[in-house]
Coordinates of C-alpha atoms and ligand atoms in Angstrom, one line a residue:
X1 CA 0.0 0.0 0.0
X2 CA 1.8 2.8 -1.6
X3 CA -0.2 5.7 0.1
X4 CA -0.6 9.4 -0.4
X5 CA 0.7 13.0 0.4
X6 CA -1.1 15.6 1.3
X7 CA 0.8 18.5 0.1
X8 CA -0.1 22.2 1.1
X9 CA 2.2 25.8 1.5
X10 CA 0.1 26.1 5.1
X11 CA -0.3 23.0 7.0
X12 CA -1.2 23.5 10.9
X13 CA 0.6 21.4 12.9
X14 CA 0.8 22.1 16.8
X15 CA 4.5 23.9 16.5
X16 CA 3.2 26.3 13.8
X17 CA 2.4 26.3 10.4
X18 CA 4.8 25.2 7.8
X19 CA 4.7 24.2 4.2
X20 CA 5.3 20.4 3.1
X21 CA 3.4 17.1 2.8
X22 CA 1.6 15.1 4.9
X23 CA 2.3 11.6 4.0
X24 CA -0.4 9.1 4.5
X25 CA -0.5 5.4 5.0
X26 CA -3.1 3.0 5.7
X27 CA -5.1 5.6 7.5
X28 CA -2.6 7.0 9.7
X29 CA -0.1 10.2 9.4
X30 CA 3.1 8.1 9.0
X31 CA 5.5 11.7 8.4
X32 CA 6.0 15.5 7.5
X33 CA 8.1 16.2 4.9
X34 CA 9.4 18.9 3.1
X35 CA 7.9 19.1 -0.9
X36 CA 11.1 17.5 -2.4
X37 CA 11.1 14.9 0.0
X38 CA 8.0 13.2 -0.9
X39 CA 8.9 9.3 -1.9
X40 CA 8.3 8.5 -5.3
X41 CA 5.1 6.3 -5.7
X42 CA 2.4 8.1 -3.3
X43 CA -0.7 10.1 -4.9
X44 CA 0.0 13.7 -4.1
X45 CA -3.0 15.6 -3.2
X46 CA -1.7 19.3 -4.0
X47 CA -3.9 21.8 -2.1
X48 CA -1.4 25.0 -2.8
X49 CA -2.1 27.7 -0.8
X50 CA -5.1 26.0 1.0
X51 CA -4.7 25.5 4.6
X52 CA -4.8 22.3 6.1
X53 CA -6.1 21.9 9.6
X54 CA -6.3 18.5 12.0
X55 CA -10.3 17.0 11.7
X56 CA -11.9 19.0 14.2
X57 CA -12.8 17.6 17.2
X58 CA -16.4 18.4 19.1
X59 CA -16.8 17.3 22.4
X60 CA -20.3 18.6 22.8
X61 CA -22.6 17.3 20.6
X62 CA -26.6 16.3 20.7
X63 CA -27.2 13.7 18.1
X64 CA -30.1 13.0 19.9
X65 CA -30.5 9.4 18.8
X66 CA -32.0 6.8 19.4
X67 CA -35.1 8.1 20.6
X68 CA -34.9 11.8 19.4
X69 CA -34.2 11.1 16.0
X70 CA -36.9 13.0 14.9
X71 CA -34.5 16.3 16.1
X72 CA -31.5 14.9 14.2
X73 CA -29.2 11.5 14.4
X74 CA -26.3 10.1 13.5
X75 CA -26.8 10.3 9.4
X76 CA -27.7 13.8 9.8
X77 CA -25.4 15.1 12.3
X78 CA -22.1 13.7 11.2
X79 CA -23.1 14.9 7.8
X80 CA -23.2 18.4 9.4
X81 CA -19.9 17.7 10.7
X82 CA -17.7 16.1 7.9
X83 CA -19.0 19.4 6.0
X84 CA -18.1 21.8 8.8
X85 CA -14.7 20.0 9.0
X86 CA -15.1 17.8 12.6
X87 CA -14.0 14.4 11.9
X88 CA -14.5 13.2 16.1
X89 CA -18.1 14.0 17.8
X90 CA -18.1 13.1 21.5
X91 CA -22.5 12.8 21.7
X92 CA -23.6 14.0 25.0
X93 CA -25.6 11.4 26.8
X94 CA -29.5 13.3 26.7
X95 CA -31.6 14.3 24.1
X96 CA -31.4 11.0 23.1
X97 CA -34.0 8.0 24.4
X98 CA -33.5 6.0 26.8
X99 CA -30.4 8.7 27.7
X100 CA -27.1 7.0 27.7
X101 CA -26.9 6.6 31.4
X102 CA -27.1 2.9 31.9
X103 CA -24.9 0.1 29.6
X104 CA -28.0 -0.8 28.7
X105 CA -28.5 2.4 26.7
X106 CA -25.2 2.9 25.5
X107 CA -25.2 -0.8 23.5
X108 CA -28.9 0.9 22.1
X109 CA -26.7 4.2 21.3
X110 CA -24.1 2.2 19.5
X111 CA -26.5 0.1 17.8
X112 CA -28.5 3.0 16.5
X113 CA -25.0 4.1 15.4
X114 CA -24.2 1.6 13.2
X115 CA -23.5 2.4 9.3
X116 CA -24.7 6.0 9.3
X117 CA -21.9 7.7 10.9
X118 CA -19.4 10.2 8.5
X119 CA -17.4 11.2 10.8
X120 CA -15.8 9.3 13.8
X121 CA -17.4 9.6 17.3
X122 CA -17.7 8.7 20.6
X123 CA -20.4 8.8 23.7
X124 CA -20.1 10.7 26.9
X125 CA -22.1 9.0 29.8
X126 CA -24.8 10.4 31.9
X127 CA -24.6 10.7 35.7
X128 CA -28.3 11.4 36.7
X129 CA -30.3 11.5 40.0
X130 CA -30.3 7.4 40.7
X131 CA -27.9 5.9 38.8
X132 CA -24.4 6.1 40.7
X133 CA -24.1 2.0 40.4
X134 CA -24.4 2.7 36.7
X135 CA -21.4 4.7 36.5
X136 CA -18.8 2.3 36.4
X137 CA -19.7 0.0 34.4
X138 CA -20.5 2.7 32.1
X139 CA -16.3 3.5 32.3
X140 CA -15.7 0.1 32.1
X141 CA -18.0 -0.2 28.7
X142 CA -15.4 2.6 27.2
X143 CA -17.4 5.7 27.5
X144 CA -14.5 8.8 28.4
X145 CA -16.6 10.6 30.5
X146 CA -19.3 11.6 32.1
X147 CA -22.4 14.6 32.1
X148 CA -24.5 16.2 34.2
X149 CA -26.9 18.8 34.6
X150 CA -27.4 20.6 38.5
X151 CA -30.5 22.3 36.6
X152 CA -33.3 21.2 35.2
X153 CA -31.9 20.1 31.5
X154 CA -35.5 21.7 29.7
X155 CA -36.6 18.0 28.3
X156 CA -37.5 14.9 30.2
X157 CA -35.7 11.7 30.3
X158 CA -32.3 13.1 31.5
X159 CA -32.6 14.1 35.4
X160 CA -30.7 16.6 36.6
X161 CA -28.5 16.2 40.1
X162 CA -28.7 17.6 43.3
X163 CA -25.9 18.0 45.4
X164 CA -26.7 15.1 47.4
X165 CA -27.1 13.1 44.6
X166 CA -23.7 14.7 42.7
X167 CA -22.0 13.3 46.0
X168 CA -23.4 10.1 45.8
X169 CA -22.1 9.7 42.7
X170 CA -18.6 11.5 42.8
X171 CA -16.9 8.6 44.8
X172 CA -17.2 6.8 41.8
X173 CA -16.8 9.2 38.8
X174 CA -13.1 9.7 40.8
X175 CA -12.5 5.8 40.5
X176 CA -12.9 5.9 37.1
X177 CA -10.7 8.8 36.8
X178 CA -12.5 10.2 33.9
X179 CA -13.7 13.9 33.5
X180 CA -17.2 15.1 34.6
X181 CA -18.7 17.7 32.5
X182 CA -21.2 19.5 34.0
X183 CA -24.2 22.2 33.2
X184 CA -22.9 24.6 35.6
X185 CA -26.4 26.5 36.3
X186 CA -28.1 26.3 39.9
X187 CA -32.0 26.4 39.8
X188 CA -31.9 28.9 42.7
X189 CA -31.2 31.8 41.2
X190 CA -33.3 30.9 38.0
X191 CA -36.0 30.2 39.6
X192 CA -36.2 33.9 41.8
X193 CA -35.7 35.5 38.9
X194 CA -37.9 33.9 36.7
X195 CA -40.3 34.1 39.3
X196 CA -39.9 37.7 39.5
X197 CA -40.5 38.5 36.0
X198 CA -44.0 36.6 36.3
X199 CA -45.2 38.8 39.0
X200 CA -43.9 41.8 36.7
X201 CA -45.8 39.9 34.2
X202 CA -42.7 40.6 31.7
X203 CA -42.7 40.6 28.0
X204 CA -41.0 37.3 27.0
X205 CA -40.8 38.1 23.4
X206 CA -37.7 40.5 24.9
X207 CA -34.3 38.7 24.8
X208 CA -33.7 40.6 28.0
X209 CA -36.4 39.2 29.8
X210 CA -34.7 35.5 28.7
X211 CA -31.6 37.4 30.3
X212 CA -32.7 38.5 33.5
X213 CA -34.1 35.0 34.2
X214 CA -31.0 33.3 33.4
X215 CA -28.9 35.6 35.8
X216 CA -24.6 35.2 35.7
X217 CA -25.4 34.4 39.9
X218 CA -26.6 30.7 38.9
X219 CA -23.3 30.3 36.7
X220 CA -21.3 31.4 39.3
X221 CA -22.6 29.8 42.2
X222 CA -22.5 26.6 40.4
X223 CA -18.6 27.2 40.0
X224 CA -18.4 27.7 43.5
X225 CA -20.2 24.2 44.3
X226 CA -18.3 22.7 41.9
X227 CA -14.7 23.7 42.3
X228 CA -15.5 22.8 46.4
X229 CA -16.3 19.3 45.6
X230 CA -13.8 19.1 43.1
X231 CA -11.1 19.9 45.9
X232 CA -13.0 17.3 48.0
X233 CA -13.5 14.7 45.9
X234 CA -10.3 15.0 43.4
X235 CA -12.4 14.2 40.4
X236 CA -11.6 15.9 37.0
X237 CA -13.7 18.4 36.6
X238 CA -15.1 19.8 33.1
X239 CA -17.1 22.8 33.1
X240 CA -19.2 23.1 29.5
X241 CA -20.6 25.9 28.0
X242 CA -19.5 28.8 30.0
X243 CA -21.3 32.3 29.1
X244 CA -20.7 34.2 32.6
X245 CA -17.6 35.8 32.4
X246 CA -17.3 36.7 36.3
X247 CA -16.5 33.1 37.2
X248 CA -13.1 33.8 34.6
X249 CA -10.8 35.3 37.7
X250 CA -12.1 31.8 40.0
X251 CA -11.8 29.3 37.5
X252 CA -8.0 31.0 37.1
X253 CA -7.7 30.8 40.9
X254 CA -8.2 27.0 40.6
X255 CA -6.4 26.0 37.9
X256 CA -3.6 28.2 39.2
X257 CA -3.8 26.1 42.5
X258 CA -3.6 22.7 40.7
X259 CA -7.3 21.3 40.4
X260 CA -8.1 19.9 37.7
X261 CA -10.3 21.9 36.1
X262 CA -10.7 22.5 32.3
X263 CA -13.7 25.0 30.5
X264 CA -15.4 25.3 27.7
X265 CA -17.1 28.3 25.7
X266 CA -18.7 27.6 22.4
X267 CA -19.4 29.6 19.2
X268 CA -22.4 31.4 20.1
X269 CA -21.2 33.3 23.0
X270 CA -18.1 34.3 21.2
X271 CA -19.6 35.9 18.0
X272 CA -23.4 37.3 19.3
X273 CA -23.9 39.5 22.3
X274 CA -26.8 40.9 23.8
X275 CA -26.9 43.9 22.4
X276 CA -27.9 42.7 18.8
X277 CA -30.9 40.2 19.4
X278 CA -34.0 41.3 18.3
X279 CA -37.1 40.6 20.3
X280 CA -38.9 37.2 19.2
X281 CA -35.2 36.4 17.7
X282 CA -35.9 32.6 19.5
X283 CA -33.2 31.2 17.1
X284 CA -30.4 32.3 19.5
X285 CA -31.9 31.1 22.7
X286 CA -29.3 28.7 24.9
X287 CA -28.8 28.1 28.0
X288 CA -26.7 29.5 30.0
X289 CA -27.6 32.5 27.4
X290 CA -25.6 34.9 25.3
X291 CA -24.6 38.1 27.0
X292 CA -23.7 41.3 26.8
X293 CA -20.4 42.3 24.4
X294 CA -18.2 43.3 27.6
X295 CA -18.7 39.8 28.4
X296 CA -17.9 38.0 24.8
X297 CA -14.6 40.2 24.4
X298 CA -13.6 38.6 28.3
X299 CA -14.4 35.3 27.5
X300 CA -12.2 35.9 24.2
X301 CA -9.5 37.0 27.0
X302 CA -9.9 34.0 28.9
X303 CA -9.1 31.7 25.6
X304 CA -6.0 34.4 25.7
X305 CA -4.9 33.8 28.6
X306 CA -5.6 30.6 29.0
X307 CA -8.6 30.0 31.4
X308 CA -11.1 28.6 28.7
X309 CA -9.0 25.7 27.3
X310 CA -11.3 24.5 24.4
X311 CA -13.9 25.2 22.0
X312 CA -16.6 23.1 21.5
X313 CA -20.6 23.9 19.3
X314 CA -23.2 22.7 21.9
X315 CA -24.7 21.5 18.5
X316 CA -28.2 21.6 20.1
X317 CA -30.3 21.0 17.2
X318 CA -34.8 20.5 17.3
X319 CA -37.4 20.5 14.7
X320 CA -38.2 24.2 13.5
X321 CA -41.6 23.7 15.2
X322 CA -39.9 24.3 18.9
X323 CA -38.5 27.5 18.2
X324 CA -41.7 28.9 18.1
X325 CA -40.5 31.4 15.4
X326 CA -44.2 33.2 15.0
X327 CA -45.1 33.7 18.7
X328 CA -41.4 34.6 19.5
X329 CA -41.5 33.5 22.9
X330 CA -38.2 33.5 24.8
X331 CA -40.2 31.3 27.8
X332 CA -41.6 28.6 25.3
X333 CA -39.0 28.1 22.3
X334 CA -36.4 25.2 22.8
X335 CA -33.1 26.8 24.4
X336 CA -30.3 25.2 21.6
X337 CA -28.4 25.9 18.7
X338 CA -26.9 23.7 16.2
X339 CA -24.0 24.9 14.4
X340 CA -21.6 22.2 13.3
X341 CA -21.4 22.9 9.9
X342 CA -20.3 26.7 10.5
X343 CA -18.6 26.5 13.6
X344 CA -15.2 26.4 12.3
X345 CA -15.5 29.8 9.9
X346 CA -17.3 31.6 13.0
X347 CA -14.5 31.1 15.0
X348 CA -12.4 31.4 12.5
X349 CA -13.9 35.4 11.3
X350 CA -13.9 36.1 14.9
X351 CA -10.7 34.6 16.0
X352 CA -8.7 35.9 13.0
X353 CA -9.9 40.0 13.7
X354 CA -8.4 39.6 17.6
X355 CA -5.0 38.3 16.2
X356 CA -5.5 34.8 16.8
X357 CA -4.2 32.0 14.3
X358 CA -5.2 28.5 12.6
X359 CA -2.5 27.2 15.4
X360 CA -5.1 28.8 17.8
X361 CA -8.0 27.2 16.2
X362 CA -6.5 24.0 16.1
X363 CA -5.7 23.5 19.5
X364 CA -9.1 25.1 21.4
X365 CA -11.2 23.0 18.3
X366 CA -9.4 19.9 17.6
X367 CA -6.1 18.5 20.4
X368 CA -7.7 20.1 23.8
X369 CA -11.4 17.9 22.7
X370 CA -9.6 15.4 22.0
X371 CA -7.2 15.0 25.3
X372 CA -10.7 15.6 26.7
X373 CA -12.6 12.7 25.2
X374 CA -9.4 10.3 25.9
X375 CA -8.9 10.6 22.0
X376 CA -5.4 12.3 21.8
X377 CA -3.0 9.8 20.7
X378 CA -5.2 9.4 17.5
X379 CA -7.0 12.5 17.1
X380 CA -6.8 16.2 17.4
X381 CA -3.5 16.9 16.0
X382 CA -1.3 16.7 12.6
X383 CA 1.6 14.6 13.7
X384 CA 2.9 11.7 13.4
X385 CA 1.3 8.1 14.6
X386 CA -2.2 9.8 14.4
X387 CA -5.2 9.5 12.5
X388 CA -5.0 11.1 9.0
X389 CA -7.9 13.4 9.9
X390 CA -7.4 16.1 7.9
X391 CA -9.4 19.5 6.6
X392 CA -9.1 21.5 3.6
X393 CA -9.7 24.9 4.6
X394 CA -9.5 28.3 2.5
X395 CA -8.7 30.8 5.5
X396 CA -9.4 33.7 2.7
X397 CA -12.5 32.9 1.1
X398 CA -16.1 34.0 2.5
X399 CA -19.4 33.2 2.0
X400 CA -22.8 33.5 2.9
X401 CA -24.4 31.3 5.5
X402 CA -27.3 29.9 3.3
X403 CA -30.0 27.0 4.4
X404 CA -28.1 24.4 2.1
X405 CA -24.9 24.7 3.6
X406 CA -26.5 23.6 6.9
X407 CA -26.7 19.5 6.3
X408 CA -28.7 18.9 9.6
X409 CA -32.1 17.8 10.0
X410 CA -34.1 21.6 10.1
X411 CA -31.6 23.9 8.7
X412 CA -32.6 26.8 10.7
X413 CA -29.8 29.2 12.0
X414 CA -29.2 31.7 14.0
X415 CA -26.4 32.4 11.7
X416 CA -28.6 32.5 8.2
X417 CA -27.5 35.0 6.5
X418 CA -24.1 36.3 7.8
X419 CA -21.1 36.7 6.1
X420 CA -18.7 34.2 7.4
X421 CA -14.6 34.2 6.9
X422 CA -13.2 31.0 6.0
X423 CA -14.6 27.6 3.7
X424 CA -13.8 23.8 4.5
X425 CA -13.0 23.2 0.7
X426 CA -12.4 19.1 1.8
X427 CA -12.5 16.5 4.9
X428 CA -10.9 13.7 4.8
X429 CA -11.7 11.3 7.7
X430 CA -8.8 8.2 8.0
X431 CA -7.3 9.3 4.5
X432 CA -10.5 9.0 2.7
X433 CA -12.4 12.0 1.4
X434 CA -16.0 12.0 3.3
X435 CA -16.9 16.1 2.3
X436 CA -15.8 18.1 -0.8
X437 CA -16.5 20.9 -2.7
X438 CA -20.2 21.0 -1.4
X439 CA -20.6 17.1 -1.5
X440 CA -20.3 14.1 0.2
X441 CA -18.4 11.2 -0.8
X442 CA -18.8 7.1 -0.8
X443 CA -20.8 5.4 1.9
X444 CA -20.7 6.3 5.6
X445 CA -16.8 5.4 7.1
X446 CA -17.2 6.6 10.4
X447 CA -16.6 4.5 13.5
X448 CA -16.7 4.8 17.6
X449 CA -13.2 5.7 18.2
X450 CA -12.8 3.1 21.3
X451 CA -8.5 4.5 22.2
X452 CA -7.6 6.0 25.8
Ligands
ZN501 ZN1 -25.3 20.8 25.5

């Protein structure tokens, strides 16, 4: 098996970005090379002055199947992804039905899996109100983690954890020695404010009515809980999805003391702000929400200096039904936004204006997920002895986000219609094209990645 070389004047390794070929065999990145180095007898792939990035890898995904399928799936989601460049979804254990919190469920998850994946993935486990027996077996099934919500997750079949419960289960989340990502969000503070704005009898068609009952107090106070029991119970901690800026300086705190303690932002809260949402604009409802634009260019300094270590969509997708787009209702629309398809030139346009690089973009999309989902030694990164995950990406072109660039289920968007910096021209998934030039390619390849 001769093999091939992927040969570009821009390829984004983790050292910095350097021109040469990739060369490719039997699935795997077996060297770099300089051009005149290539061995005679490989198929060079010449991509010029294209960039080319590692697969991207999301650890927060909803593919919301089995069960949920209805919302999206496998087929649909990974289709999303091979076109948005990911090559590695890590599916978050809810959405889907029964949710992926027993073994039980996760041999229905895998077997709902089969033959329709694009894209490579891997599930996350749930920990949930009664099922701390559950949890490891789960680990000892080969899930790399485990998620849970302290607030009411919005859908049923997914319970959320008290503290009791969260310290029933930590003992053995901390034998299994995998991360716990968790919905940082207590109810308390929610609920007063939400509370609140129904004796005001408040006008939920206002984004700042969603706001005000969503306050940065039940982010923070979460934090609080959390980074105590982490310090108690010496369990890797994961916080997802962080929108409240104010927990940045105690978050540093921790990790500067040694816990172990990683964050996540996503997308959303990096490129929108407050300030711009219409009233009945449902499509950009999430929880914890979007805030104000002080607060996206802070959590852009905490990927600066550190604090937020990854990236990852919160691909959140539903039927267009739930966004209750007519009525506008902040209170009643489903809280999520799918995004996997255009996550990559979002960052990208607003990564790229605050001096940030591909290099930066490849290690907060693509290594950090992947050291997170136990993936690292075959994903993440464009080196040698991984998987030959690789993306085609024109860092100069733009384009218009338009419905048929979407690929999931309901291609509604809050980002229909914006100009976006940056196109995933290719994705090649094990040395195999799966996405190209607007079209996908052969039979789905993907498989559950099963490495630690
Ligand atoms: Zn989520």
């Amino acid at each position: 098996m001769p093999g091939q070389a992927f040969l570009s004047r821009r390829i984004v390794t983790p050292a910095g970005i350097r021109p040469g070929a990739i060369l490719v065999r039997e699935e795997k990145i077996i060297g770099l090379v300089l051009a005149d180095q290539i061995p005679p007898g490989l198929e060079v792939l010449d991509f010029g002055n294209s960039a080319i990035l590692p697969g991207l890898v999301d650890s927060h995904v909803h593919i919301n199947e089995p069960g949920r399928t209805d919302w999206e799936g496998f087929e649909t989601a990974t289709r999303a992804a091979a076109a948005g460049g990911y090559t590695t979804l890590v599916d978050m254990p809810l959405n889907c039905l029964p949710p992926t919190a027993t073994v039980a469920a996760l041999t229905a998850k895998r077997k709902a899996a089969r033959g329709k994946c694009r894209v490579d993935w891997r599930p996350w486990g749930g920990v949930v109100s009664d099922n701390q027996a559950d949890i490891e077996p789960l680990a000892a099934a080969g899930v790399p983690g485990f998620k849970c919500f302290l607030i009411h997750p919005g859908l049923d079949g997914f319970t959320m954890v008290t503290e009791q419960q969260l310290r029933a289960a930590l003992p053995h989340v901390a034998r299994t020695g995998l991360p716990l990502l968790v919905h940082a969000e207590l109810p308390g503070p929610v609920d007063e404010a939400t509370r609140h704005l129904q004796t005001e009898r408040a006008d939920w068609r206002s984004y700042s009515t969603y706001l005000q009952s969503r306050p940065e107090e039940a982010e923070l106070s979460a934090i609080r809980l959390l980074l105590s029991l982490c310090r108690e119970y010496k369990f890797r901690l994961h916080i997802v999805h962080l929108s409240a800026s104010q927990a940045l300086a105690e978050l540093c705190g921790a990790k500067s003391a040694g816990l172990p303690v990683t964050v996540e932002t996503c997308p959303h809260y990096l490129h929108f702000c407050e300030e711009e949402i219409p009233d009945g604009a449902t499509l950009r409802k999430c929880a914890p929400p979007i805030r104000s634009r002080e607060n996206r260019e802070k959590l852009w300094q905490g990927l600066r200096d550190g604090t937020i270590d990854l990236v990852a969509t919160d691909h959140s997708p539903c039927p267009t039904a739930m966004k209750h787009l007519d009525e506008g209702s902040f209170q009643t629309a489903w809280g999520g936004i799918a995004s996997l398809s255009v996550a990559l030139p979002v960052m990208w346009t607003e990564a790229s204006r605050r001096g940030f690089t591909l290099v930066d973009l490849a290690c907060w999309m693509a290594a950090v997920p992947a050291l997170l989902a136990g993936c690292a030694a075959s994903k993440g990164r464009i080196a040698e002895g991984c998987d030959a995950d690789l993306v085609i990406f024109d860092p100069e072109a733009e384009f218009t986000v338009t419905e048929d660039r979407l690929y999931y289920r309901y291609p509604i968007s809050p980002y229909l219609g914006r100009k976006l910096g940056g196109v995933v021209k290719a994705t090649y998934l094990r040395g195999q094209l799966v996405f190209g030039d607007g079209a996908f390619c052969g039979e789905p390849k993907g498989r559950e990645i099963s490495c630690q």
